[in-house]
Short mmCIF file of C-alpha atoms in Angstrom, two decimals:
data_model
loop_
_atom_site.label_atom_id
_atom_site.label_comp_id
_atom_site.label_asym_id
_atom_site.label_seq_id
_atom_site.Cartn_x
_atom_site.Cartn_y
_atom_site.Cartn_z
CA UNK E 1 -67.32 3.98 -26.02
CA UNK E 2 -64.94 1.03 -26.50
CA UNK E 3 -62.31 3.16 -28.22
CA UNK E 4 -62.12 5.53 -25.24
CA UNK E 5 -61.81 2.61 -22.83
CA UNK E 6 -59.00 1.04 -24.86
CA UNK E 7 -57.13 4.35 -25.15
CA UNK E 8 -57.45 4.79 -21.39
CA UNK E 9 -55.87 1.36 -20.82
CA UNK E 10 -53.09 2.17 -23.28
CA UNK E 11 -52.47 5.55 -21.64
CA UNK E 12 -52.31 4.08 -18.11
CA UNK E 13 -49.81 1.49 -19.25
CA UNK E 14 -47.70 4.15 -20.97
CA UNK E 15 -47.70 6.19 -17.77
CA UNK E 16 -46.52 3.20 -15.74
CA UNK E 17 -43.70 2.55 -18.21
CA UNK E 18 -42.62 6.22 -18.09
CA UNK E 19 -42.61 6.21 -14.27
CA UNK E 20 -40.56 3.00 -14.17
CA UNK E 21 -38.03 4.47 -16.60
CA UNK E 22 -37.70 7.65 -14.54
CA UNK E 23 -37.45 5.74 -11.25
CA UNK E 24 -34.98 3.01 -12.21
CA UNK E 25 -33.28 3.91 -15.49
CA UNK E 26 -32.97 7.70 -15.80
CA UNK E 27 -32.19 8.56 -12.17
CA UNK E 28 -28.50 8.97 -11.31
CA UNK E 29 -27.37 6.39 -8.79
CA UNK E 30 -24.38 6.80 -6.49
CA UNK E 31 -23.06 3.78 -4.65
CA UNK E 32 -20.76 4.95 -1.87
CA UNK E 33 -21.42 2.13 0.59
CA UNK E 34 -21.98 -1.62 0.19
CA UNK E 35 -25.45 -1.19 1.72
CA UNK E 36 -26.43 1.29 -1.00
CA UNK E 37 -25.17 -1.06 -3.70
CA UNK E 38 -26.95 -4.08 -2.23
CA UNK E 39 -30.17 -2.09 -1.85
CA UNK E 40 -29.96 -1.01 -5.51
CA UNK E 41 -29.52 -4.62 -6.63
CA UNK E 42 -32.61 -5.65 -4.65
CA UNK E 43 -34.65 -2.68 -5.98
CA UNK E 44 -33.74 -3.48 -9.59
CA UNK E 45 -34.66 -7.12 -9.04
CA UNK E 46 -38.08 -6.14 -7.70
CA UNK E 47 -38.60 -3.67 -10.57
CA UNK E 48 -37.63 -6.32 -13.12
CA UNK E 49 -40.07 -8.81 -11.57
CA UNK E 50 -42.84 -6.20 -11.42
CA UNK E 51 -42.31 -5.38 -15.09
CA UNK E 52 -42.56 -9.05 -16.01
CA UNK E 53 -45.83 -9.30 -14.07
CA UNK E 54 -47.22 -6.48 -16.26
CA UNK E 55 -46.89 -8.80 -19.23
CA UNK E 56 -50.34 -10.21 -18.43
CA UNK E 57 -51.87 -6.72 -18.60
CA UNK E 58 -50.07 -5.91 -21.86
CA UNK E 59 -51.38 -9.15 -23.35
CA UNK E 60 -54.95 -8.33 -22.24
CA UNK E 61 -54.71 -4.87 -23.81
CA UNK E 62 -53.27 -6.39 -26.99
CA UNK E 63 -56.09 -8.94 -27.21
CA UNK E 64 -58.72 -6.26 -26.53
CA UNK E 65 -57.32 -3.94 -29.21
CA UNK E 66 -57.02 -6.76 -31.76
CA UNK E 67 -60.59 -7.96 -31.04
CA UNK E 68 -61.89 -4.42 -31.42
CA UNK E 69 -59.99 -3.89 -34.66
CA UNK E 70 -61.38 -7.13 -36.04
CA UNK E 71 -64.93 -5.81 -35.58
CA UNK E 72 -64.53 -2.03 -35.89
CA UNK E 73 -64.64 -0.02 -39.11
CA UNK E 74 -61.26 0.42 -40.89
CA UNK E 75 -61.14 4.11 -39.97
CA UNK E 76 -60.57 3.21 -36.30
CA UNK E 77 -57.83 0.66 -37.01
CA UNK E 78 -54.75 2.65 -37.80
CA UNK E 79 -54.50 4.97 -34.78
CA UNK E 80 -55.22 2.22 -32.24
CA UNK E 81 -52.86 -0.23 -33.93
CA UNK E 82 -50.10 2.39 -33.90
CA UNK E 83 -50.65 3.12 -30.20
CA UNK E 84 -50.57 -0.61 -29.42
CA UNK E 85 -47.33 -1.11 -31.38
CA UNK E 86 -45.71 1.81 -29.50
CA UNK E 87 -46.85 0.33 -26.18
CA UNK E 88 -45.50 -3.15 -26.94
CA UNK E 89 -42.17 -1.73 -28.14
CA UNK E 90 -41.85 0.52 -25.06
CA UNK E 91 -42.76 -2.33 -22.72
CA UNK E 92 -40.27 -4.76 -24.27
CA UNK E 93 -37.55 -2.10 -24.20
CA UNK E 94 -38.27 -1.37 -20.52
CA UNK E 95 -38.06 -5.07 -19.59
CA UNK E 96 -34.82 -5.45 -21.51
CA UNK E 97 -33.22 -2.36 -19.93
CA UNK E 98 -34.34 -3.27 -16.41
CA UNK E 99 -33.00 -6.79 -16.83
CA UNK E 100 -29.73 -5.47 -18.27
CA UNK E 101 -29.21 -2.98 -15.46
CA UNK E 102 -30.07 -5.58 -12.82
CA UNK E 103 -27.56 -8.03 -14.32
CA UNK E 104 -24.91 -5.30 -14.41
CA UNK E 105 -25.46 -4.43 -10.76
CA UNK E 106 -25.46 -8.13 -9.87
CA UNK E 107 -22.05 -8.43 -11.54
CA UNK E 108 -20.84 -5.31 -9.71
CA UNK E 109 -22.01 -6.74 -6.39
CA UNK E 110 -20.30 -10.06 -7.17
CA UNK E 111 -17.15 -8.11 -8.09
CA UNK E 112 -17.23 -6.32 -4.72
CA UNK E 113 -17.71 -9.59 -2.81
CA UNK E 114 -14.85 -11.16 -4.79
CA UNK E 115 -12.60 -8.21 -3.96
CA UNK E 116 -13.38 -8.63 -0.24
CA UNK E 117 -12.62 -12.36 -0.52
CA UNK E 118 -9.18 -11.74 -2.07
CA UNK E 119 -8.39 -9.01 0.49
CA UNK E 120 -9.36 -11.37 3.29
CA UNK E 121 -7.11 -14.13 1.91
CA UNK E 122 -4.13 -11.78 1.51
CA UNK E 123 -4.59 -10.25 4.96
CA UNK E 124 -4.59 -13.75 6.49
CA UNK E 125 -1.29 -14.38 4.72
CA UNK E 126 0.07 -11.07 6.05
CA UNK E 127 -1.04 -12.16 9.55
CA UNK E 128 1.04 -15.32 9.11
CA UNK E 129 4.06 -13.24 8.09
CA UNK E 130 3.65 -11.05 11.18
CA UNK E 131 3.58 -14.13 13.42
CA UNK E 132 6.59 -15.62 11.63
CA UNK E 133 8.56 -12.37 11.99
CA UNK E 134 7.83 -12.32 15.72
CA UNK E 135 8.86 -15.99 16.01
CA UNK E 136 12.19 -15.31 14.26
CA UNK E 137 12.92 -12.13 16.20
CA UNK E 138 15.27 -13.73 18.73
CA UNK E 139 16.13 -17.19 17.45
CA UNK E 140 18.24 -19.17 19.90
CA UNK E 141 20.57 -22.01 18.98
CA UNK E 142 23.25 -22.75 16.48
CA UNK E 143 23.52 -22.40 12.72
CA UNK E 144 21.15 -25.33 12.06
CA UNK E 145 18.30 -23.92 14.18
CA UNK E 146 18.69 -20.43 12.67
CA UNK E 147 18.80 -21.93 9.17
CA UNK E 148 15.50 -23.74 9.80
CA UNK E 149 13.90 -20.44 10.86
CA UNK E 150 15.22 -18.75 7.72
CA UNK E 151 13.90 -21.57 5.51
CA UNK E 152 10.41 -21.39 7.06
CA UNK E 153 10.32 -17.59 6.54
CA UNK E 154 11.47 -17.90 2.92
CA UNK E 155 8.87 -20.60 2.21
CA UNK E 156 6.15 -18.30 3.54
CA UNK E 157 7.43 -15.40 1.43
CA UNK E 158 7.25 -17.50 -1.75
CA UNK E 159 3.63 -16.38 -2.12
CA UNK E 160 2.12 -16.06 -5.63
CA UNK E 161 1.23 -12.59 -6.91
CA UNK E 162 -2.08 -13.82 -8.38
CA UNK E 163 -4.26 -12.64 -5.50
CA UNK E 164 -2.69 -9.20 -5.40
CA UNK E 165 -3.13 -8.84 -9.16
CA UNK E 166 -6.79 -9.82 -8.82
CA UNK E 167 -7.26 -7.22 -6.08
CA UNK E 168 -5.80 -4.53 -8.35
CA UNK E 169 -7.96 -5.50 -11.32
CA UNK E 170 -11.22 -5.82 -9.36
CA UNK E 171 -10.63 -2.53 -7.57
CA UNK E 172 -9.86 -0.80 -10.88
CA UNK E 173 -13.05 -2.17 -12.45
CA UNK E 174 -15.21 -0.88 -9.61
CA UNK E 175 -13.57 2.52 -9.14
CA UNK E 176 -13.57 3.20 -12.89
CA UNK E 177 -17.36 3.01 -12.63
CA UNK E 178 -17.37 5.34 -9.63
CA UNK E 179 -18.68 2.54 -7.43
CA UNK E 180 -17.56 2.40 -3.78
CA UNK E 181 -14.47 4.29 -4.92
CA UNK E 182 -13.71 6.05 -1.61
CA UNK E 183 -14.13 2.86 0.43
CA UNK E 184 -12.09 0.77 -2.01
CA UNK E 185 -9.26 3.32 -2.17
CA UNK E 186 -9.16 3.40 1.62
CA UNK E 187 -9.03 -0.40 1.88
CA UNK E 188 -6.38 -0.66 -0.84
CA UNK E 189 -4.18 2.02 0.71
CA UNK E 190 -4.31 0.24 4.06
CA UNK E 191 -3.60 -3.15 2.49
CA UNK E 192 -0.77 -1.93 0.25
CA UNK E 193 0.90 -0.04 3.11
CA UNK E 194 0.79 -3.10 5.31
CA UNK E 195 2.00 -5.33 2.47
CA UNK E 196 4.99 -3.07 1.72
CA UNK E 197 5.95 -2.70 5.40
CA UNK E 198 5.87 -6.45 6.04
CA UNK E 199 7.75 -7.20 2.82
CA UNK E 200 10.51 -4.78 3.81
CA UNK E 201 10.64 -6.16 7.36
CA UNK E 202 10.82 -9.72 5.99
CA UNK E 203 13.74 -8.81 3.72
CA UNK E 204 15.54 -7.23 6.68
CA UNK E 205 14.85 -10.30 8.81
CA UNK E 206 16.16 -12.64 6.08
CA UNK E 207 19.42 -10.68 5.89
CA UNK E 208 19.68 -10.66 9.69
CA UNK E 209 19.15 -14.43 9.87
CA UNK E 210 21.71 -15.00 7.11
CA UNK E 211 24.25 -12.96 9.10
CA UNK E 212 23.34 -14.87 12.27
CA UNK E 213 23.89 -18.16 10.44
CA UNK E 214 27.31 -16.97 9.26
CA UNK E 215 28.23 -15.84 12.79
CA UNK E 216 27.00 -19.12 14.28
CA UNK E 217 28.99 -21.11 11.71
CA UNK E 218 32.13 -19.12 12.55
CA UNK E 219 31.49 -19.66 16.26
CA UNK E 220 30.93 -23.39 15.69
CA UNK E 221 34.18 -23.56 13.72
CA UNK E 222 36.08 -21.71 16.46
CA UNK E 223 34.63 -23.97 19.17
CA UNK E 224 35.52 -27.03 17.14
CA UNK E 225 39.13 -25.84 16.76
CA UNK E 226 39.30 -25.10 20.50
CA UNK E 227 37.89 -28.55 21.30
CA UNK E 228 40.42 -30.20 18.98
CA UNK E 229 43.23 -28.19 20.58
CA UNK E 230 42.03 -29.07 24.08
CA UNK E 231 41.86 -32.73 23.11
CA UNK E 232 45.53 -32.64 21.99
CA UNK E 233 46.59 -30.82 25.20
CA UNK E 234 44.55 -33.23 27.31
CA UNK E 235 46.28 -36.14 25.63
CA UNK E 236 49.70 -34.58 26.26
CA UNK E 237 48.94 -33.82 29.90
CA UNK E 238 47.57 -37.29 30.44
CA UNK E 239 50.83 -38.70 29.05
CA UNK E 240 52.93 -36.38 31.26
CA UNK E 241 50.88 -37.32 34.33
CA UNK E 242 51.29 -41.01 33.56
CA UNK E 243 55.07 -40.58 33.30
CA UNK E 244 55.08 -38.52 36.53
CA UNK E 245 56.71 -35.60 34.72
CA UNK E 246 57.08 -32.46 36.87
CA UNK E 247 55.31 -29.32 35.57
CA UNK E 248 58.58 -27.39 35.53
CA UNK E 249 60.03 -29.92 33.08
CA UNK E 250 57.38 -29.49 30.36
CA UNK E 251 56.89 -26.70 27.77
CA UNK E 252 55.31 -23.40 28.90
CA UNK E 253 51.91 -24.04 27.23
CA UNK E 254 51.61 -27.47 28.89
CA UNK E 255 52.34 -25.86 32.29
#
């Protein structure tokens, strides 16, 4: 009987829709690792594509039901038409929900990759600070050389807060959704600890270099005064020597 055959097709399609909903939409997902998240994105993509491929079957069932209704007695119309309408609505809802969830997970995955990118950029900057701190640990030379080291450190420290703000916002977005929360918290704690330690060390190094500059300037000033004094004494002694003055005849300091 054609009616039985059509109802069987409708029932099989309903069963497939129910299974897909249970498998991809009603099951609780936990994403504790990037691999789990990536796998979920790929699964949802396959499910979405599979659902779209079922559109051909839904169209065939729709055509079959409509052709049967066109020829069958009115008494058989209503029930079949209602079942077909329910099927089409359920199918369209499934496709929409699968597509929506896939897009959401795609955005979550992109958010995770973006977070890693910002963390990588900031850690590279922190690496530069570490190298600069080591380079300025024992600066040799006078006030000018020390001042150049201080300037290069201060230029490096004038780093915009944008990346760090982005890291905070992206991490908050992901952890609020319970996604990769343990891993993200671990990465953020490590990054923030390192950031704070290097910031504090940089501030200490800046103060130390400023004090070194001041000491070097005072030393330079003292040396300059000594050199000027020596030049005067040298001039006096040269004059005494030229006049063949005996050491006992000149002031104590000249002797």
